[in-house]
Amino acid sequence: MVQVNENYLKLPGSYLFSTIGKKVSAYSAAHPDRKVIRLGIGDVTLPLVPAVIEALHSAVDEMGRAESFRGYAPDLGYEFLREIIARQDYQARGCGISADEIFISDGAKCDTGNIQEIFGPNIRIAVCDPVYPVYVDSNVMAGRTGSYDRESETWSNVIYMPCTEENQFMPGLPKETPDLIYLCFPNNPTGAAVTKPKLQEWVDYAMKIGAVILYDAAYEAYIQEDDVPHSIYECRGARSCAIEFRSFSKNAGFTGLRLGFTVVPKELKCGGVALHALWARRHGTKYNGAPYIVQRAGEAVYSPAGKAQLQEQIAYYRKNAAYIFNGLKEAGYTVSGGVNSPYIWMKTPGRMTSWEFFDYLLEKGNVVGTPGSGFGPSGERYFRLTAFGSYENTVEAVDRIKAL
Ligand SMILES: *Cc1c(COP(=O)(O)O)cnc(C)c1O
């Protein structure tokens, strides 16, 4: 009889966003007169910028003419996009990354979820706690994580690196030795950003123990401070121990359009095997590329007009983030993140649990956020607010929280 992949059955239900949705619907149904403001969303809300729309239109027209029609894209993605990424995101920052080390994809979620396939079944992974759930769940599906303990909400074969107020939400080097280390900076959900010397410590550590760092830089565009690296390849030695993931979702509003890329440097090797060759093989076998029109839209993100328009878009979200951060601080809350990130991470007041505060905020302030405990046990008694709402709603929500 056919058998299912039983690893999937080990996954605990992910009730975070469905529970939030149910609670909000129930509240709205009972109080139809109240305006509920959602600052829980991890999705952008502003429309695509004009430069991107123009590029989409013209690429659509190209696809409608025999002489400019395109079929399957090249395996790694179109040269025009990989070249401009290599130049602007890497070489301009002194990182020696070339176009043939960049793999275009339809987003960072797939890439961060799929990358584990090129590693052995018995390796150990280390993740931050709280964490973006994709890193852990994809390894659960592959059978690497051991058994789940409902009490502690942890997996027996995963190394957790707690990110707490005590360490300013910067993970310390793990006590046990990992093979793969997932890092995400600026971080979702805590909004914490890493400094270059701190990230260098991680690179040095990975090289010393022979580990590979999987670096998720999906929020790179929100970096404002000079000592925060935009790429892990700004660190010495990272070319031989790190893979980097980028996304057009948060930097250019492509959450619905879908585009991202992964950088695998050619000298990155495990046991003498080049990971670039393995990822190229995987890409070639299981993936047929992001759409031509979307890759053209991605190219427009790097045009002078596109860059200027996107700077304005990011500035809009940054203004929201600053309003939330400052407003909550004035109101006496303990807040972090929000500077190099669209996420504000707040401590719940009065030792309320994350869900108690969720209910309190929904009922008393009609504001929706995300309970920190949904991202891992160290997220308990924390709460995430996002800068992706409209400015008017953000101001109103913060003013309501202040008035509680
Ligand atoms: C939003 C997000 C991504 C981007 O995912 P896409 O699939 O590119 O939309 C990646 N990593 C983290 C941590 C995120 O929050």
Short mmCIF file of C-alpha atoms and ligand atoms in Angstrom, two decimals:
data_model
loop_
_atom_site.label_atom_id
_atom_site.label_comp_id
_atom_site.label_asym_id
_atom_site.label_seq_id
_atom_site.Cartn_x
_atom_site.Cartn_y
_atom_site.Cartn_z
CA MET A 1 0.00 0.00 0.00
CA VAL A 2 1.18 3.46 -0.77
CA GLN A 3 2.53 5.32 2.24
CA VAL A 4 2.58 9.01 2.92
CA ASN A 5 5.69 10.87 4.03
CA GLU A 6 5.12 10.42 7.74
CA ASN A 7 7.35 13.34 8.56
CA TYR A 8 4.49 15.58 7.46
CA LEU A 9 2.32 14.05 10.17
CA LYS A 10 4.79 15.20 12.81
CA LEU A 11 4.17 18.86 11.99
CA PRO A 12 2.12 20.55 14.69
CA GLY A 13 -0.81 22.51 13.24
CA SER A 14 0.03 26.06 12.38
CA TYR A 15 -2.87 27.87 13.95
CA LEU A 16 -1.31 31.30 14.32
CA PHE A 17 -2.85 33.21 11.42
CA SER A 18 -6.04 31.16 11.25
CA THR A 19 -6.66 31.73 14.97
CA ILE A 20 -6.04 35.45 14.51
CA GLY A 21 -8.46 35.49 11.58
CA LYS A 22 -11.17 33.67 13.54
CA LYS A 23 -10.84 35.91 16.58
CA VAL A 24 -11.00 39.06 14.46
CA SER A 25 -14.04 37.82 12.49
CA ALA A 26 -15.84 36.87 15.68
CA TYR A 27 -15.12 40.25 17.24
CA SER A 28 -16.20 42.17 14.13
CA ALA A 29 -19.41 40.14 13.88
CA ALA A 30 -20.26 40.94 17.50
CA HIS A 31 -19.30 44.62 17.15
CA PRO A 32 -20.12 45.66 13.58
CA ASP A 33 -19.85 49.36 14.50
CA ARG A 34 -16.17 49.17 15.50
CA LYS A 35 -13.36 49.80 13.04
CA VAL A 36 -10.69 47.17 13.58
CA ILE A 37 -7.17 48.16 12.43
CA ARG A 38 -4.82 45.38 11.39
CA LEU A 39 -1.17 45.87 12.19
CA GLY A 40 -0.52 42.15 12.20
CA ILE A 41 -0.05 41.62 8.51
CA GLY A 42 3.32 40.57 7.14
CA ASP A 43 2.28 41.65 3.68
CA VAL A 44 2.85 44.93 1.88
CA THR A 45 -0.11 47.15 0.97
CA LEU A 46 1.20 49.88 -1.37
CA PRO A 47 0.76 49.23 -5.11
CA LEU A 48 3.65 48.42 -7.45
CA VAL A 49 5.59 51.54 -8.46
CA PRO A 50 5.12 53.03 -11.97
CA ALA A 51 8.54 51.90 -13.24
CA VAL A 52 7.63 48.30 -12.46
CA ILE A 53 4.19 48.61 -14.04
CA GLU A 54 5.71 50.07 -17.22
CA ALA A 55 8.20 47.22 -17.42
CA LEU A 56 5.40 44.69 -16.98
CA HIS A 57 3.32 46.28 -19.74
CA SER A 58 6.15 46.36 -22.21
CA ALA A 59 7.21 42.79 -21.41
CA VAL A 60 3.62 41.64 -21.95
CA ASP A 61 3.63 43.32 -25.35
CA GLU A 62 6.93 41.60 -26.21
CA MET A 63 5.36 38.25 -25.39
CA GLY A 64 2.57 39.01 -27.88
CA ARG A 65 4.89 39.46 -30.87
CA ALA A 66 6.54 36.51 -32.65
CA GLU A 67 9.91 38.27 -32.92
CA SER A 68 10.18 39.05 -29.21
CA PHE A 69 8.24 36.14 -27.68
CA ARG A 70 10.16 34.16 -25.02
CA GLY A 71 9.60 30.57 -23.93
CA TYR A 72 11.45 28.86 -21.11
CA ALA A 73 13.88 31.11 -19.29
CA PRO A 74 17.54 30.10 -18.86
CA ASP A 75 18.04 27.81 -15.84
CA LEU A 76 19.58 30.39 -13.53
CA GLY A 77 17.36 33.25 -14.74
CA TYR A 78 17.86 35.93 -17.38
CA GLU A 79 21.33 37.40 -17.70
CA PHE A 80 19.95 40.98 -17.77
CA LEU A 81 18.59 40.53 -14.25
CA ARG A 82 21.46 38.51 -12.76
CA GLU A 83 23.98 41.05 -14.11
CA ILE A 84 22.24 44.06 -12.64
CA ILE A 85 21.81 42.31 -9.27
CA ALA A 86 25.48 41.31 -9.19
CA ARG A 87 26.54 44.86 -9.97
CA GLN A 88 24.16 46.86 -7.80
CA ASP A 89 23.50 44.62 -4.81
CA TYR A 90 26.96 43.10 -4.51
CA GLN A 91 29.84 44.59 -6.50
CA ALA A 92 28.78 48.14 -5.57
CA ARG A 93 29.12 47.11 -1.92
CA GLY A 94 32.51 45.52 -2.43
CA CYS A 95 31.19 41.94 -2.45
CA GLY A 96 32.80 39.83 -5.16
CA ILE A 97 29.62 38.09 -6.29
CA SER A 98 29.24 37.46 -10.02
CA ALA A 99 26.11 36.99 -12.13
CA ASP A 100 26.70 33.26 -12.50
CA GLU A 101 26.49 32.81 -8.73
CA ILE A 102 22.93 34.18 -8.67
CA PHE A 103 19.89 31.94 -9.11
CA ILE A 104 16.63 33.74 -9.92
CA SER A 105 13.50 32.23 -8.39
CA ASP A 106 9.92 33.10 -7.58
CA GLY A 107 10.66 34.05 -3.99
CA ALA A 108 12.64 33.51 -0.84
CA LYS A 109 10.08 31.30 0.87
CA CYS A 110 10.57 28.54 -1.69
CA ASP A 111 14.33 28.95 -1.70
CA THR A 112 14.74 28.97 2.08
CA GLY A 113 12.39 25.99 2.23
CA ASN A 114 14.03 24.03 -0.60
CA ILE A 115 17.70 24.64 0.11
CA GLN A 116 17.86 21.91 2.75
CA GLU A 117 17.41 19.32 -0.02
CA ILE A 118 21.06 19.64 -1.07
CA PHE A 119 22.27 18.67 2.42
CA GLY A 120 22.45 15.25 4.01
CA PRO A 121 19.61 13.71 6.03
CA ASN A 122 21.56 13.56 9.28
CA ILE A 123 22.84 17.10 9.61
CA ARG A 124 21.80 19.28 12.54
CA ILE A 125 20.28 22.69 12.03
CA ALA A 126 20.41 25.71 14.33
CA VAL A 127 17.68 28.34 14.27
CA CYS A 128 16.84 31.48 16.17
CA ASP A 129 13.93 31.37 18.60
CA PRO A 130 11.59 33.11 17.71
CA VAL A 131 11.90 32.13 14.06
CA TYR A 132 10.33 32.38 10.58
CA PRO A 133 8.63 28.94 10.60
CA VAL A 134 9.69 27.89 7.08
CA TYR A 135 13.25 27.03 8.16
CA VAL A 136 12.14 24.51 10.76
CA ASP A 137 9.09 23.05 9.01
CA SER A 138 10.99 22.30 5.79
CA ASN A 139 13.50 20.30 7.84
CA VAL A 140 10.68 18.52 9.66
CA MET A 141 9.31 17.40 6.28
CA ALA A 142 12.76 16.07 5.41
CA GLY A 143 12.90 14.06 8.64
CA ARG A 144 15.86 15.85 10.22
CA THR A 145 14.38 17.32 13.34
CA GLY A 146 13.69 14.36 15.66
CA SER A 147 10.56 14.37 17.76
CA TYR A 148 8.35 17.25 18.80
CA ASP A 149 7.79 18.06 22.44
CA ARG A 150 4.43 19.76 22.90
CA GLU A 151 5.34 21.06 26.31
CA SER A 152 8.44 22.99 25.30
CA GLU A 153 7.29 23.46 21.67
CA THR A 154 10.69 22.34 20.43
CA TRP A 155 12.18 19.56 18.29
CA SER A 156 14.65 17.17 19.86
CA ASN A 157 17.19 17.45 17.03
CA VAL A 158 17.09 21.21 16.42
CA ILE A 159 19.50 23.59 18.09
CA TYR A 160 17.61 26.66 19.27
CA MET A 161 19.30 30.00 19.75
CA PRO A 162 17.07 32.11 21.99
CA CYS A 163 16.77 35.79 21.04
CA THR A 164 15.67 37.65 24.12
CA GLU A 165 15.75 41.05 25.75
CA GLU A 166 18.90 39.94 27.63
CA ASN A 167 20.88 39.45 24.42
CA GLN A 168 19.15 42.31 22.57
CA PHE A 169 17.56 39.71 20.31
CA MET A 170 20.98 38.72 18.92
CA PRO A 171 21.51 34.97 19.11
CA GLY A 172 24.64 33.80 20.90
CA LEU A 173 26.84 31.10 19.36
CA PRO A 174 25.13 27.76 20.05
CA LYS A 175 26.43 25.44 22.77
CA GLU A 176 26.08 22.38 20.54
CA THR A 177 27.74 22.26 17.13
CA PRO A 178 25.37 22.75 14.17
CA ASP A 179 25.95 21.93 10.50
CA LEU A 180 23.51 24.44 9.04
CA ILE A 181 22.83 27.79 10.68
CA TYR A 182 19.77 29.79 9.65
CA LEU A 183 20.13 33.52 10.23
CA CYS A 184 17.71 36.25 9.17
CA PHE A 185 18.70 39.90 9.41
CA PRO A 186 17.00 42.33 9.66
CA ASN A 187 14.94 39.80 11.53
CA ASN A 188 11.37 38.66 11.17
CA PRO A 189 9.73 38.74 13.72
CA THR A 190 11.94 40.73 16.13
CA GLY A 191 13.05 43.49 13.75
CA ALA A 192 16.60 43.21 15.13
CA ALA A 193 19.50 44.02 12.80
CA VAL A 194 23.03 42.65 13.04
CA THR A 195 26.16 44.81 12.93
CA LYS A 196 29.00 43.90 10.63
CA PRO A 197 31.44 42.89 13.43
CA LYS A 198 28.76 40.68 14.96
CA LEU A 199 27.98 39.00 11.65
CA GLN A 200 31.73 38.56 11.10
CA GLU A 201 31.80 36.53 14.34
CA TRP A 202 29.20 34.20 12.85
CA VAL A 203 31.16 33.83 9.64
CA ASP A 204 34.37 33.11 11.58
CA TYR A 205 32.51 30.58 13.71
CA ALA A 206 31.00 28.82 10.69
CA MET A 207 34.40 28.57 9.05
CA LYS A 208 35.95 27.22 12.23
CA ILE A 209 33.41 24.44 12.70
CA GLY A 210 32.78 23.75 8.99
CA ALA A 211 29.14 24.85 9.08
CA VAL A 212 27.15 26.61 6.35
CA ILE A 213 25.19 29.78 7.12
CA LEU A 214 21.86 30.24 5.35
CA TYR A 215 21.40 33.99 5.41
CA ASP A 216 17.92 35.38 4.77
CA ALA A 217 18.19 39.05 3.81
CA ALA A 218 14.58 39.57 2.72
CA TYR A 219 14.40 42.88 4.65
CA GLU A 220 17.68 44.31 3.35
CA ALA A 221 15.94 47.37 1.86
CA TYR A 222 14.87 48.57 5.32
CA ILE A 223 18.42 48.94 6.61
CA GLN A 224 19.17 52.55 7.57
CA GLU A 225 22.15 52.33 9.90
CA ASP A 226 25.68 52.41 8.48
CA ASP A 227 27.14 49.62 10.61
CA VAL A 228 24.48 47.12 9.47
CA PRO A 229 25.64 44.98 6.52
CA HIS A 230 23.29 44.62 3.54
CA SER A 231 24.82 41.28 2.57
CA ILE A 232 26.66 38.58 4.46
CA TYR A 233 29.31 38.76 1.74
CA GLU A 234 30.45 42.05 3.25
CA CYS A 235 32.10 39.79 5.84
CA ARG A 236 35.52 38.24 5.25
CA GLY A 237 35.35 34.58 4.32
CA ALA A 238 31.58 34.46 3.76
CA ARG A 239 32.06 33.31 0.17
CA SER A 240 33.26 29.98 1.47
CA CYS A 241 30.60 29.40 4.14
CA ALA A 242 27.37 31.24 3.31
CA ILE A 243 24.35 31.15 1.01
CA GLU A 244 22.24 34.31 0.83
CA PHE A 245 18.53 34.67 0.05
CA ARG A 246 16.90 37.83 -1.23
CA SER A 247 13.36 38.67 -2.17
CA PHE A 248 11.58 41.37 -4.15
CA SER A 249 8.55 40.97 -1.87
CA LYS A 250 9.27 43.48 0.88
CA ASN A 251 11.72 45.74 -0.98
CA ALA A 252 9.53 46.26 -4.04
CA GLY A 253 6.05 45.01 -3.16
CA PHE A 254 6.30 41.81 -5.24
CA THR A 255 4.47 39.58 -2.72
CA GLY A 256 1.80 38.89 -5.35
CA LEU A 257 4.07 39.16 -8.39
CA ARG A 258 6.73 36.70 -7.05
CA LEU A 259 10.47 37.15 -7.53
CA GLY A 260 13.56 36.40 -5.47
CA PHE A 261 17.05 35.01 -5.79
CA THR A 262 19.65 32.92 -4.04
CA VAL A 263 23.38 33.48 -4.09
CA VAL A 264 25.62 30.41 -3.95
CA PRO A 265 29.29 31.37 -4.31
CA LYS A 266 31.40 29.04 -6.41
CA GLU A 267 33.98 28.38 -3.70
CA LEU A 268 31.39 27.22 -1.17
CA LYS A 269 32.12 23.51 -0.72
CA CYS A 270 31.02 20.74 1.62
CA GLY A 271 33.28 17.69 1.73
CA GLY A 272 34.88 18.80 -1.52
CA VAL A 273 31.52 19.15 -3.32
CA ALA A 274 30.56 22.59 -4.70
CA LEU A 275 27.10 23.55 -3.42
CA HIS A 276 26.69 25.75 -6.50
CA ALA A 277 26.68 22.63 -8.69
CA LEU A 278 24.12 20.90 -6.45
CA TRP A 279 21.77 23.88 -6.32
CA ALA A 280 22.15 24.31 -10.11
CA ARG A 281 21.22 20.67 -10.52
CA ARG A 282 18.22 21.00 -8.26
CA HIS A 283 17.09 24.20 -9.97
CA GLY A 284 17.48 22.61 -13.40
CA THR A 285 15.58 19.46 -12.43
CA LYS A 286 12.71 20.84 -10.37
CA TYR A 287 12.20 24.41 -11.48
CA ASN A 288 11.51 26.16 -14.78
CA GLY A 289 12.10 29.73 -13.76
CA ALA A 290 10.30 32.93 -12.85
CA PRO A 291 8.19 34.41 -15.67
CA TYR A 292 10.00 36.59 -18.23
CA ILE A 293 7.64 39.50 -17.60
CA VAL A 294 8.32 39.33 -13.86
CA GLN A 295 12.07 39.21 -14.39
CA ARG A 296 11.72 42.35 -16.54
CA ALA A 297 9.75 43.92 -13.69
CA GLY A 298 12.58 42.95 -11.38
CA GLU A 299 15.08 44.64 -13.68
CA ALA A 300 13.03 47.86 -13.41
CA VAL A 301 13.55 47.80 -9.63
CA TYR A 302 17.20 48.62 -10.34
CA SER A 303 16.54 51.42 -12.87
CA PRO A 304 17.09 55.00 -11.69
CA ALA A 305 13.33 55.69 -11.79
CA GLY A 306 12.50 52.41 -10.06
CA LYS A 307 15.03 53.02 -7.32
CA ALA A 308 13.76 56.53 -6.66
CA GLN A 309 10.13 55.38 -6.53
CA LEU A 310 10.95 52.47 -4.25
CA GLN A 311 12.93 54.67 -1.92
CA GLU A 312 9.74 56.65 -1.43
CA GLN A 313 7.75 53.49 -0.84
CA ILE A 314 10.20 52.21 1.78
CA ALA A 315 10.25 55.68 3.36
CA TYR A 316 6.48 55.48 3.76
CA TYR A 317 6.71 52.20 5.66
CA ARG A 318 9.66 53.53 7.67
CA LYS A 319 7.61 56.50 8.76
CA ASN A 320 4.93 54.10 9.99
CA ALA A 321 7.55 52.05 11.82
CA ALA A 322 8.95 55.13 13.52
CA TYR A 323 5.47 56.29 14.51
CA ILE A 324 4.70 52.93 16.11
CA PHE A 325 8.08 52.65 17.81
CA ASN A 326 8.05 56.18 19.25
CA GLY A 327 4.38 56.11 20.17
CA LEU A 328 4.64 52.86 22.11
CA LYS A 329 7.82 54.02 23.80
CA GLU A 330 6.14 57.23 24.93
CA ALA A 331 3.28 55.16 26.26
CA GLY A 332 5.78 53.26 28.42
CA TYR A 333 6.06 50.02 26.47
CA THR A 334 9.34 48.20 26.00
CA VAL A 335 9.90 48.16 22.24
CA SER A 336 12.64 47.11 19.84
CA GLY A 337 13.11 46.67 16.10
CA GLY A 338 11.44 49.18 13.78
CA VAL A 339 14.64 51.00 12.81
CA ASN A 340 16.18 48.75 10.14
CA SER A 341 12.99 46.77 9.80
CA PRO A 342 9.24 47.12 9.20
CA TYR A 343 8.60 45.09 12.36
CA ILE A 344 8.20 46.42 15.88
CA TRP A 345 8.67 43.87 18.63
CA MET A 346 7.05 44.87 21.91
CA LYS A 347 6.98 43.33 25.31
CA THR A 348 3.47 42.66 26.56
CA PRO A 349 2.56 44.77 29.60
CA GLY A 350 2.01 43.34 33.06
CA ARG A 351 3.33 39.87 32.26
CA MET A 352 0.38 39.17 29.98
CA THR A 353 0.93 36.24 27.63
CA SER A 354 1.12 37.06 23.93
CA TRP A 355 -2.45 35.80 23.39
CA GLU A 356 -3.83 37.59 26.44
CA PHE A 357 -2.43 40.83 25.06
CA PHE A 358 -3.82 39.99 21.61
CA ASP A 359 -7.32 39.67 23.07
CA TYR A 360 -6.92 42.77 25.22
CA LEU A 361 -5.74 44.88 22.28
CA LEU A 362 -8.48 43.58 20.00
CA GLU A 363 -11.24 44.18 22.53
CA LYS A 364 -10.09 47.41 24.14
CA GLY A 365 -8.23 49.08 21.25
CA ASN A 366 -9.69 47.30 18.22
CA VAL A 367 -6.14 46.81 16.97
CA VAL A 368 -4.77 43.52 15.62
CA GLY A 369 -1.16 42.42 15.99
CA THR A 370 0.65 39.09 15.97
CA PRO A 371 1.31 37.14 19.19
CA GLY A 372 5.06 36.59 19.57
CA SER A 373 4.54 33.10 20.95
CA GLY A 374 3.42 32.04 17.47
CA PHE A 375 7.06 32.31 16.33
CA GLY A 376 8.55 30.14 19.06
CA PRO A 377 8.71 29.75 22.83
CA SER A 378 11.06 32.71 23.32
CA GLY A 379 8.45 34.89 21.62
CA GLU A 380 6.08 34.39 24.57
CA ARG A 381 5.14 37.69 26.27
CA TYR A 382 6.07 39.55 23.07
CA PHE A 383 3.94 40.99 20.33
CA ARG A 384 4.71 41.96 16.73
CA LEU A 385 3.31 45.03 15.01
CA THR A 386 4.03 45.81 11.38
CA ALA A 387 4.57 49.03 9.44
CA PHE A 388 2.76 47.77 6.34
CA GLY A 389 -0.58 49.49 7.07
CA SER A 390 -1.63 52.92 5.80
CA TYR A 391 -0.17 55.90 7.64
CA GLU A 392 -3.63 57.07 8.75
CA ASN A 393 -4.51 53.68 10.21
CA THR A 394 -1.10 53.37 11.82
CA VAL A 395 -1.48 56.71 13.56
CA GLU A 396 -4.99 55.87 14.70
CA ALA A 397 -3.94 52.45 15.98
CA VAL A 398 -1.00 53.83 17.95
CA ASP A 399 -3.14 56.60 19.40
CA ARG A 400 -5.68 54.02 20.52
CA ILE A 401 -2.95 51.92 22.16
CA LYS A 402 -1.63 55.01 23.92
CA ALA A 403 -5.09 55.77 25.25
CA LEU A 404 -5.58 52.29 26.78
C1 LIG B 1 8.52 37.78 3.72
C2 LIG B 1 9.71 36.94 3.99
C3 LIG B 1 10.40 36.33 2.96
C4 LIG B 1 10.01 36.54 1.51
O1 LIG B 1 9.31 35.52 0.99
P1 LIG B 1 8.85 35.55 -0.53
O2 LIG B 1 8.59 34.12 -0.83
O3 LIG B 1 10.02 36.08 -1.34
O4 LIG B 1 7.66 36.42 -0.64
C5 LIG B 1 11.52 35.58 3.26
N1 LIG B 1 11.95 35.45 4.53
C6 LIG B 1 11.33 36.05 5.54
C7 LIG B 1 11.87 35.92 6.91
C8 LIG B 1 10.18 36.80 5.31
O5 LIG B 1 9.54 37.38 6.32
#
